[in-house]
PDB file of C-alpha atoms in Angstrom:
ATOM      1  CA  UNK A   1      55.801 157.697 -47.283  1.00 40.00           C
ATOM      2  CA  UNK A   2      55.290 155.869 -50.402  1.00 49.00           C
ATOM      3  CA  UNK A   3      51.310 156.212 -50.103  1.00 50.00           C
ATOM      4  CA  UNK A   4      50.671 157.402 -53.709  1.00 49.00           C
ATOM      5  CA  UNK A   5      51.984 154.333 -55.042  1.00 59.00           C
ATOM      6  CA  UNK A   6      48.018 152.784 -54.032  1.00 55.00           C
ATOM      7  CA  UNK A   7      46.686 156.638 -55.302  1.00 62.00           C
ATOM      8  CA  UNK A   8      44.627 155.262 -58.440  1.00 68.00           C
ATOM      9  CA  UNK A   9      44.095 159.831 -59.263  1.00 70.00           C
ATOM     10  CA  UNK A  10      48.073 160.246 -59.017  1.00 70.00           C
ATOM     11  CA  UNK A  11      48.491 157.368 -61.908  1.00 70.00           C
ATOM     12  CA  UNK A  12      45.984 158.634 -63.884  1.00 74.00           C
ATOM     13  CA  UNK A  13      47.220 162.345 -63.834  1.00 71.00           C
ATOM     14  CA  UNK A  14      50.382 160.814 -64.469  1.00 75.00           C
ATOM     15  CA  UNK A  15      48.769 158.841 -67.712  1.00 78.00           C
ATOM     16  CA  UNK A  16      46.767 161.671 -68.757  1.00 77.00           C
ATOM     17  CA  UNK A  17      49.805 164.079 -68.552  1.00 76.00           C
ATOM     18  CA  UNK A  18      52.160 161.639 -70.431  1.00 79.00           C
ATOM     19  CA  UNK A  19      49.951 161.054 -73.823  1.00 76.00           C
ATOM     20  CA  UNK A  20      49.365 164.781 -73.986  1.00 72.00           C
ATOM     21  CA  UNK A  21      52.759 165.368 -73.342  1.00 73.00           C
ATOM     22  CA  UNK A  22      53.654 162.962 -76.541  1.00 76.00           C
ATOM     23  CA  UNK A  23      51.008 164.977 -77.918  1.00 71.00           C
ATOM     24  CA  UNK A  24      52.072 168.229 -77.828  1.00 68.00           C
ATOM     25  CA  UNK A  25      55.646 166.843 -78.804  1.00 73.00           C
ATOM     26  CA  UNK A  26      54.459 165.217 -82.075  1.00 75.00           C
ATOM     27  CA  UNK A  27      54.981 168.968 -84.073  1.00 73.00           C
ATOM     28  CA  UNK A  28      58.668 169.548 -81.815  1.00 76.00           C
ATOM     29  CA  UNK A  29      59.772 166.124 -83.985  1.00 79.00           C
ATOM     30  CA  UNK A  30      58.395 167.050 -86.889  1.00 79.00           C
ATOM     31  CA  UNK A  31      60.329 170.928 -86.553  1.00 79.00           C
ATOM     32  CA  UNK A  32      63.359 169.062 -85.054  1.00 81.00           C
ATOM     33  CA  UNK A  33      63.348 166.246 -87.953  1.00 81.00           C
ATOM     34  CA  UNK A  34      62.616 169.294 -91.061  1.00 80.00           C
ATOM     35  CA  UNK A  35      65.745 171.258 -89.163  1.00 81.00           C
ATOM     36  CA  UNK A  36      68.057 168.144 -88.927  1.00 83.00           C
ATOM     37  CA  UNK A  37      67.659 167.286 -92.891  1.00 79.00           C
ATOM     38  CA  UNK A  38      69.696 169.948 -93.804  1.00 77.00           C
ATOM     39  CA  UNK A  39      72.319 168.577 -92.000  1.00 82.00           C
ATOM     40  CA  UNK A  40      74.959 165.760 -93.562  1.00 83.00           C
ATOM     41  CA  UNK A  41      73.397 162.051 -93.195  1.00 81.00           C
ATOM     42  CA  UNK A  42      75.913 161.244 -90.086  1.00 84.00           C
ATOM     43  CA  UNK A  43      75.045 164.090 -88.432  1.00 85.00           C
ATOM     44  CA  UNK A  44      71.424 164.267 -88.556  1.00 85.00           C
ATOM     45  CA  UNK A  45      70.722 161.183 -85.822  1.00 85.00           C
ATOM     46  CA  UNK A  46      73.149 163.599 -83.260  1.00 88.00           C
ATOM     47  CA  UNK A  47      71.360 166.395 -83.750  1.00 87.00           C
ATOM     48  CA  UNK A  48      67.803 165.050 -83.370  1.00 86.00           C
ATOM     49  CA  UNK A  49      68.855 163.120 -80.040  1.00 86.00           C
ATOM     50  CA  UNK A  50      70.712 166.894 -79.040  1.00 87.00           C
ATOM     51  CA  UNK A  51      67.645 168.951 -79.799  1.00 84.00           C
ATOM     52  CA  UNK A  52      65.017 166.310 -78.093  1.00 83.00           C
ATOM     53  CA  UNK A  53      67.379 166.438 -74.830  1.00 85.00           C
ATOM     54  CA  UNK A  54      67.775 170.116 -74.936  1.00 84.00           C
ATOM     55  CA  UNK A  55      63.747 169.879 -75.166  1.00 80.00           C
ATOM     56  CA  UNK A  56      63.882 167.797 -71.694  1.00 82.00           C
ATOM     57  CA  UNK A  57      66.073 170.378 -70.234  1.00 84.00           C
ATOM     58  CA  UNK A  58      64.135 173.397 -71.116  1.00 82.00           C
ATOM     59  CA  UNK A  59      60.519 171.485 -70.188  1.00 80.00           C
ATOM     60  CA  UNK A  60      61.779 170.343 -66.963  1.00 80.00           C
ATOM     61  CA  UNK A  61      63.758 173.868 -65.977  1.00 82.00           C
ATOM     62  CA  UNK A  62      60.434 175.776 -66.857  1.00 77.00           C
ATOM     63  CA  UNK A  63      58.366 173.342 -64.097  1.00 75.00           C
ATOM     64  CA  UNK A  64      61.620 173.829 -61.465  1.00 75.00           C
ATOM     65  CA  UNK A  65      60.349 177.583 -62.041  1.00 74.00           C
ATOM     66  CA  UNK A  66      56.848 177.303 -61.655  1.00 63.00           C
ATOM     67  CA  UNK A  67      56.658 180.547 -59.037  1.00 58.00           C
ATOM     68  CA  UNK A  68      59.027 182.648 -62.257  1.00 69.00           C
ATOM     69  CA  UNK A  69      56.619 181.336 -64.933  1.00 65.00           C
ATOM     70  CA  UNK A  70      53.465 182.603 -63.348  1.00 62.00           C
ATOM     71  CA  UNK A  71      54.610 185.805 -63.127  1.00 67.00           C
ATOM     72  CA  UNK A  72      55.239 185.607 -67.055  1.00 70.00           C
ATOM     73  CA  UNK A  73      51.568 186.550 -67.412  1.00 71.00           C
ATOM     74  CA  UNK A  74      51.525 189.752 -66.008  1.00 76.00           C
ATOM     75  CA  UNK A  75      51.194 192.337 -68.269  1.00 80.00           C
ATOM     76  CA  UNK A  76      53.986 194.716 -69.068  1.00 78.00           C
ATOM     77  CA  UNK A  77      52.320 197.303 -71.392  1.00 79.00           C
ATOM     78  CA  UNK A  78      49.617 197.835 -73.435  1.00 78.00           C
ATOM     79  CA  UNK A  79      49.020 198.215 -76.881  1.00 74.00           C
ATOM     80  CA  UNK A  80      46.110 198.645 -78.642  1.00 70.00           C
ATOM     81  CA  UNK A  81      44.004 197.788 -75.781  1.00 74.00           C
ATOM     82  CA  UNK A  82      45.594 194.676 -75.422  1.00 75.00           C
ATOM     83  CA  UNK A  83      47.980 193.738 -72.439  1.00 79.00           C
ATOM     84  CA  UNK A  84      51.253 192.210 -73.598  1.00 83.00           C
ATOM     85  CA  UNK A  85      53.137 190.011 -71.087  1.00 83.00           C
ATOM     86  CA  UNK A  86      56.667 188.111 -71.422  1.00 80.00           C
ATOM     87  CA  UNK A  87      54.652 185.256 -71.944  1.00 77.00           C
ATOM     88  CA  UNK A  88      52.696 186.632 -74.714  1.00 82.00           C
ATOM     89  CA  UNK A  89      56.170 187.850 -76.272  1.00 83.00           C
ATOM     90  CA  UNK A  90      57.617 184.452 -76.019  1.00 78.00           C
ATOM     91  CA  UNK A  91      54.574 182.991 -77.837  1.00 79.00           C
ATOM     92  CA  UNK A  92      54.450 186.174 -80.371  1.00 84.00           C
ATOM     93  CA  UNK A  93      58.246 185.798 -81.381  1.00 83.00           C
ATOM     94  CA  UNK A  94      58.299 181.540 -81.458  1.00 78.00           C
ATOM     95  CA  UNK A  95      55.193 182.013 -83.735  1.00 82.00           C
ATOM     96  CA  UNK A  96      56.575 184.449 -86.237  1.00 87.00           C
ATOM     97  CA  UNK A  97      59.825 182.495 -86.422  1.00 81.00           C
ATOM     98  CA  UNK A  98      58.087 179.543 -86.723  1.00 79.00           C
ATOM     99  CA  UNK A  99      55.742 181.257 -89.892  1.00 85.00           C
ATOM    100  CA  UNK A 100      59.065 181.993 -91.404  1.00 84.00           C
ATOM    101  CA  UNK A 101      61.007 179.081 -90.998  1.00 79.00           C
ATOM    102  CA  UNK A 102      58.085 176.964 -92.517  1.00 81.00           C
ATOM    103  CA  UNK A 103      57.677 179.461 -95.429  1.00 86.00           C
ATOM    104  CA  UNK A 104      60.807 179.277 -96.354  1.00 80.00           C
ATOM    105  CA  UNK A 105      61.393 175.467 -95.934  1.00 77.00           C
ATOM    106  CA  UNK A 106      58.538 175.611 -98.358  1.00 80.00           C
ATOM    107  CA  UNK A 107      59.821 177.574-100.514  1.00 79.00           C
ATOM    108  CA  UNK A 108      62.876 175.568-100.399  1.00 72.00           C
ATOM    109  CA  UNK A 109      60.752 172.234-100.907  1.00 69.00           C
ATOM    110  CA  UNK A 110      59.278 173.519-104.081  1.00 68.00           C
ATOM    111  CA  UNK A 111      62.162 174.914-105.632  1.00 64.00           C
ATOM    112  CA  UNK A 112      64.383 171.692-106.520  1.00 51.00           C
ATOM    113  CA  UNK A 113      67.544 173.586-107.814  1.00 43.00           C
ATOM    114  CA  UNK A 114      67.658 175.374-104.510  1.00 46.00           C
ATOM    115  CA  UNK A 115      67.047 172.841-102.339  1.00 44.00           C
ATOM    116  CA  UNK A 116      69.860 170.700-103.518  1.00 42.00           C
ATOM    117  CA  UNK A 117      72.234 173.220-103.494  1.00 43.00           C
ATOM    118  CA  UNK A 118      71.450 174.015 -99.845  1.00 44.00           C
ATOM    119  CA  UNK A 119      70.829 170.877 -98.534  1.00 45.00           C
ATOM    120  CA  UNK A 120      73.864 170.902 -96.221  1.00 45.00           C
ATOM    121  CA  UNK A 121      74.340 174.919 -95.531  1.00 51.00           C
ATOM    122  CA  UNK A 122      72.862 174.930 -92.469  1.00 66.00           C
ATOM    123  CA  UNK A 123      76.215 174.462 -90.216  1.00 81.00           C
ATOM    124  CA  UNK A 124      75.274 171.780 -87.033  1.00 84.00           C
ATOM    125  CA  UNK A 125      75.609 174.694 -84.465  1.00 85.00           C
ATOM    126  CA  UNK A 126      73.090 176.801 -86.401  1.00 85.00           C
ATOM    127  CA  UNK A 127      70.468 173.978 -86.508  1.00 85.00           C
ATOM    128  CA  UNK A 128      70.881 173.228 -82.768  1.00 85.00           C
ATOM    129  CA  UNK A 129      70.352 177.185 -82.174  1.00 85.00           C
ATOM    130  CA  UNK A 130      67.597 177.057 -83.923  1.00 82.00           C
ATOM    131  CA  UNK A 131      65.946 173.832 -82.632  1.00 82.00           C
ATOM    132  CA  UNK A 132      66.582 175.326 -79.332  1.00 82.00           C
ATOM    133  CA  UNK A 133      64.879 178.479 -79.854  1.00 80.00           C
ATOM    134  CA  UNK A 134      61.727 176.286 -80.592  1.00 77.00           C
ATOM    135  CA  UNK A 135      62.572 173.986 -77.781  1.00 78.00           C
ATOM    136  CA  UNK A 136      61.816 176.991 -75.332  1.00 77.00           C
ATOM    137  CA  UNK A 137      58.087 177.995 -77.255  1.00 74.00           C
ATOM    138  CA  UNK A 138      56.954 174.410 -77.457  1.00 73.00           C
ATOM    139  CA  UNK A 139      57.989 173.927 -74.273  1.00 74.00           C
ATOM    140  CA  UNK A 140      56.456 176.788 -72.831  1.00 71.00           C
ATOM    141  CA  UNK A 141      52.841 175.446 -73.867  1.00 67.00           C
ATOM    142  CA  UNK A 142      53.602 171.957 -72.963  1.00 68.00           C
ATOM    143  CA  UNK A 143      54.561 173.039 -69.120  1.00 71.00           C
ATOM    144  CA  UNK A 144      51.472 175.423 -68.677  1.00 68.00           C
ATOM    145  CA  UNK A 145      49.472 172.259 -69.865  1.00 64.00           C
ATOM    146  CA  UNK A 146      50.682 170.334 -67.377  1.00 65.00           C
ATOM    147  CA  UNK A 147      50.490 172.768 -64.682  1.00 63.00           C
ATOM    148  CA  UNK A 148      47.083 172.823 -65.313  1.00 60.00           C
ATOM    149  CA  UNK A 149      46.605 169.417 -65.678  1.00 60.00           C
ATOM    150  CA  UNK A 150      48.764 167.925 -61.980  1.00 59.00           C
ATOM    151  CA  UNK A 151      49.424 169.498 -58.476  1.00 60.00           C
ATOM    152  CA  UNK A 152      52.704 167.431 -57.976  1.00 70.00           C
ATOM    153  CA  UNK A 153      55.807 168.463 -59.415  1.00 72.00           C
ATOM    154  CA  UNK A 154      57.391 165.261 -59.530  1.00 76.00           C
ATOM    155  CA  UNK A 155      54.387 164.102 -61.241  1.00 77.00           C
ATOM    156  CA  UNK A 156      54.719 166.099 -64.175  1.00 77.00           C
ATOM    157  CA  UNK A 157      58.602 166.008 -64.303  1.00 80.00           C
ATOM    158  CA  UNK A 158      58.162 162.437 -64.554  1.00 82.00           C
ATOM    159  CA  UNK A 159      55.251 162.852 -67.576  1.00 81.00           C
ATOM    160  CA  UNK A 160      57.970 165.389 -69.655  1.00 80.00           C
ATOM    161  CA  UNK A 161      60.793 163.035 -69.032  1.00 83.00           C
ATOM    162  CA  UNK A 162      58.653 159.753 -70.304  1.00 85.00           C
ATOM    163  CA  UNK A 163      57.243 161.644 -73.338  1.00 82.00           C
ATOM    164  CA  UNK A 164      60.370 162.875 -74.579  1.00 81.00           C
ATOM    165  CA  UNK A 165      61.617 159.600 -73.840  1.00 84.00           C
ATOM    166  CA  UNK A 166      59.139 158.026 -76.065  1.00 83.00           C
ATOM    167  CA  UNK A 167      60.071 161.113 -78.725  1.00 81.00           C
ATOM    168  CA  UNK A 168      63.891 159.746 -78.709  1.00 81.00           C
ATOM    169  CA  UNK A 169      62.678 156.117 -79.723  1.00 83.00           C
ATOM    170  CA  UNK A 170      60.514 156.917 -82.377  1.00 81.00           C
ATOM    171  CA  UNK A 171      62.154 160.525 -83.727  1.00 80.00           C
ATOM    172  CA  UNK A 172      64.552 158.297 -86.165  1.00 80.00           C
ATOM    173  CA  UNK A 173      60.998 156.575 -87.646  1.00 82.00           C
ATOM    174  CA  UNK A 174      59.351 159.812 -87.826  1.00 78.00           C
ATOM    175  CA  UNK A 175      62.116 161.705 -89.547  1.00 79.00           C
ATOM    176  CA  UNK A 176      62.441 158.995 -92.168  1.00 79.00           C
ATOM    177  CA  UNK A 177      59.252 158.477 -93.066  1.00 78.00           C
ATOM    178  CA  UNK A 178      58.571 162.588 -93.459  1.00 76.00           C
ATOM    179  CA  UNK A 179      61.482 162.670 -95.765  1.00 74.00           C
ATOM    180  CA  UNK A 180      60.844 159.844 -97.649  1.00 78.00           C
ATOM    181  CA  UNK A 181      57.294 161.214 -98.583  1.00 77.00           C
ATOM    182  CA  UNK A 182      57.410 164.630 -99.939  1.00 78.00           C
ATOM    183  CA  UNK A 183      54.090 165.055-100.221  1.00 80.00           C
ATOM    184  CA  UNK A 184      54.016 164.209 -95.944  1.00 78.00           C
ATOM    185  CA  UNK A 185      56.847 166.656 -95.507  1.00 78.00           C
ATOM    186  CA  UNK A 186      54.865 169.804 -97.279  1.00 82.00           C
ATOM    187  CA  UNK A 187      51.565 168.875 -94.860  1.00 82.00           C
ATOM    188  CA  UNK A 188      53.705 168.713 -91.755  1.00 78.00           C
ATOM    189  CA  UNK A 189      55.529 172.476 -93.051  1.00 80.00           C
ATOM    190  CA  UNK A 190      51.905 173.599 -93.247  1.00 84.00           C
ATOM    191  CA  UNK A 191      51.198 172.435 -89.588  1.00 80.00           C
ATOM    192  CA  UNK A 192      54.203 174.042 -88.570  1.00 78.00           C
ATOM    193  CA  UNK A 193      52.842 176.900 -90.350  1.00 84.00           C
ATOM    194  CA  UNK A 194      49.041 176.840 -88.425  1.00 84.00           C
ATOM    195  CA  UNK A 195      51.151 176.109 -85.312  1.00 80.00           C
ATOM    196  CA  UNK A 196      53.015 179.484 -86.146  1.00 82.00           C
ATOM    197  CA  UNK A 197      49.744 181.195 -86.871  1.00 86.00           C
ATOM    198  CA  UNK A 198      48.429 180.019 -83.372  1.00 84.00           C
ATOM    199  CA  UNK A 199      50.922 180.807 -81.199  1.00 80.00           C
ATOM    200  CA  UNK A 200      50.523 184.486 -82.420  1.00 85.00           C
ATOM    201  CA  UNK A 201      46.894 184.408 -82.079  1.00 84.00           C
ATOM    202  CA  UNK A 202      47.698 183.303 -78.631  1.00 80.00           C
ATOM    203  CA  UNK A 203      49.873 185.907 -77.892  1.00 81.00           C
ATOM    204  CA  UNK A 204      47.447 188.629 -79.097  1.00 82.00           C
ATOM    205  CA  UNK A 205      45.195 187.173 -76.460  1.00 80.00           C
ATOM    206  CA  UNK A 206      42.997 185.596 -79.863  1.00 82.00           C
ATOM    207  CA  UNK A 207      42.688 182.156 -78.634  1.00 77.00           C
ATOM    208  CA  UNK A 208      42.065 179.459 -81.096  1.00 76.00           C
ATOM    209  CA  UNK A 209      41.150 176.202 -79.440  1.00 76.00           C
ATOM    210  CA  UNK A 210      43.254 173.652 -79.844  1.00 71.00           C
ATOM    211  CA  UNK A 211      40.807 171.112 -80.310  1.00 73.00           C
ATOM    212  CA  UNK A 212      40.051 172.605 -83.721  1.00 78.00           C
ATOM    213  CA  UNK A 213      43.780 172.570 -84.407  1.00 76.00           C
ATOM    214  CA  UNK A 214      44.657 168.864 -83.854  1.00 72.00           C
ATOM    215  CA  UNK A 215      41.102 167.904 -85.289  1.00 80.00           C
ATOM    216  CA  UNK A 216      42.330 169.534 -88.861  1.00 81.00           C
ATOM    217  CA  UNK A 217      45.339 168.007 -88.445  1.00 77.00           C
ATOM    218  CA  UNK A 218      44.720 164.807 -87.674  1.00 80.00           C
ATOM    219  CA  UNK A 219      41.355 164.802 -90.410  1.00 86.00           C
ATOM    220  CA  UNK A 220      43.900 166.399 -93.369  1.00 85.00           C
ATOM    221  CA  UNK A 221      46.612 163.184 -92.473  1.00 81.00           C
ATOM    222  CA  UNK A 222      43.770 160.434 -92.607  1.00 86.00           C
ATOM    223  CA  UNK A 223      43.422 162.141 -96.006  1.00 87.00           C
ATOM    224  CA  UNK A 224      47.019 161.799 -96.653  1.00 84.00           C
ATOM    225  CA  UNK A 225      46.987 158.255 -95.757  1.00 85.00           C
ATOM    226  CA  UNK A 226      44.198 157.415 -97.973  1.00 88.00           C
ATOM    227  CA  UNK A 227      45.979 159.431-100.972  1.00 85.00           C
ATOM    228  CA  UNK A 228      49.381 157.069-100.123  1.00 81.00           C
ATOM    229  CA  UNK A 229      47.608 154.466 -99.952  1.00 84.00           C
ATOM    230  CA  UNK A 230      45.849 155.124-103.402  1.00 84.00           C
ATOM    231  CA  UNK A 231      49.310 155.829-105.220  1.00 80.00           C
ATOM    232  CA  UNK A 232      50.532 152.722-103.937  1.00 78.00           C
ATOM    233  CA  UNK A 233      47.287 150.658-104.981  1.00 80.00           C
ATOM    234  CA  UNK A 234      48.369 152.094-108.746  1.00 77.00           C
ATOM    235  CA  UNK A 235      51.786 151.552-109.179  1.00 70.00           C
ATOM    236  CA  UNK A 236      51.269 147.933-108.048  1.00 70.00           C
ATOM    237  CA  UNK A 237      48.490 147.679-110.972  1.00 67.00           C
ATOM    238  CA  UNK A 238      51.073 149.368-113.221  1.00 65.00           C
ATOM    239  CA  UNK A 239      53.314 146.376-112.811  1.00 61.00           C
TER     240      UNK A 239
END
C-alpha cells in the first residue's frame, strides 16, 4: 500500500516538480506583489496571501481536470493557417492583458505625479479580479508542466501545494524588496512584459523556448545585482 514511500523515481519527480513549480511561480509573485502595491499598506499582506491561495485553487482544480484540459488543445477554427484552440485563447488573452497591465504599470512607474495620485485607486476587489485572471494563465502553464513532468496525480498536487506554500513564506520578502528598489521593480515590469510577449507567441503556435527566457532573466538580474551592489559601494565612500 504505502510502497512508493521506498520509490527513489516517485521522490525525485516529486523534487523535480516542486523547484520548477517555485519556478514558474517566481513571475505570479512578482505580478501578485506589483498588483497588491496599489492597495493601502494593511491591506496589501491580505491580498497577496488571497491571490497566492486562489493560485493553489486554480493549479490544483486544473490537475482534478486533467481529461477537460486535454481537450483544450483541440483546435476550434482556423485562421490564417493557424489552428486556434481554447488553450491557445487562454494563453493569447492572459498575454495581451499581461502586455498591458505591465505597460501601463510602467507608465505609471515613470510618471511620479501619477503614480502618487493613484497609488490606492485600485479598490481590493478589483486587484483580487485581476490577480485571479492571471492566476488561471500562469496556472495553466504550470499544470501542463507538470503533467508532462509526473504520471501520479497526487504527486503533482502535492508539488503545486508545496511550491505555493513556499510562495506564501517568502511573497512578503519578495514584495518588499521589489518596492523598495525601483530600479528592481521596472526589470521585473519588463519580465512581466517578455512573459506577456511569450504567452502570445505561444498561443500563435510561435514557440519561444523557455530556456532562453529564464536565461535573460536570470543574466539581466545578476546585472542588477552587480549595479546595487555598485551604488551601495558609493554612497558608503560618500560618507
Amino acid at each position: 500500500m504505502f510502497e512508493w514511500i521506498a520509490d527513489p523515481q516517485i521522490w525525485a519527480a516529486l523534487v523535480t516538480l516542486t523547484v520548477l513549480e517555485v519556478v514558474l511561480g517566481i513571475d505570479n509573485i512578482i505580478f501578485i506583489s506589483i498588483i497588491c502595491g496599489r492597495l493601502p499598506a494593511e491591506q496589501q499582506a491580505r491580498a497577496r496571501t488571497i491571490g497566492l491561495m486562489l493560485a493553489v485553487f486554480t493549479r490544483l482544480a486544473l490537475l482534478a481536470s486533467i481529461f477537460w484540459l486535454t481537450r483544450l488543445a483541440e483546435p476550434l477554427f482556423t485562421v490564417l493557417g493557424e489552428e486556434i484552440s481554447i488553450r491557445d485563447l487562454i494563453l493569447i488573452g492572459g498575454g495581451l492583458f499581461l502586455m498591458f497591465k505591465s505597460t501601463y504599470e510602467i507608465h505609471g512607474s515613470l510618471e511620479v505625479e501619477e503614480t502618487v495620485s493613484s497609488s490606492t485607486v485600485n479598490s481590493f476587489a478589483s486587484v483580487i479580479v485581476q490577480i485571479l485572471i492571471l492566476d488561471v494563465v500562469f496556472s495553466l502553464d504550470s499544470v501542463i508542466t507538470a503533467i508532462g513532468m509526473a504520471n501520479r496525480l497526487w504527486v503533482m498536487a502535492a508539488a503545486i501545494v508545496i511550491a505555493v506554500g513556499f510562495m506564501l513564506v517568502f511573497a512578503t520578502a519578495v514584495s518588499d524588496f521589489v518596492h523598495q528598489r525601483p530600479t528592481i521593480k521596472m526589470l521585473a515590469l519588463s519580465f512581466l512584459l517578455l512573459i506577456g510577449v511569450a504567452l502570445v507567441g505561444e498561443g500563435l503556435d510561435m514557440h519561444i523556448p523557455k530556456g532562453y527566457i529564464y536565461f535573460g532573466m536570470a543574466f539581466s538580474v545578476f546585472v542588477e545585482m552587480l549595479n546595487l551592489k555598485l551604488r551601495k559601494t558609493r554612497h558608503l565612500g560618500m560618507h
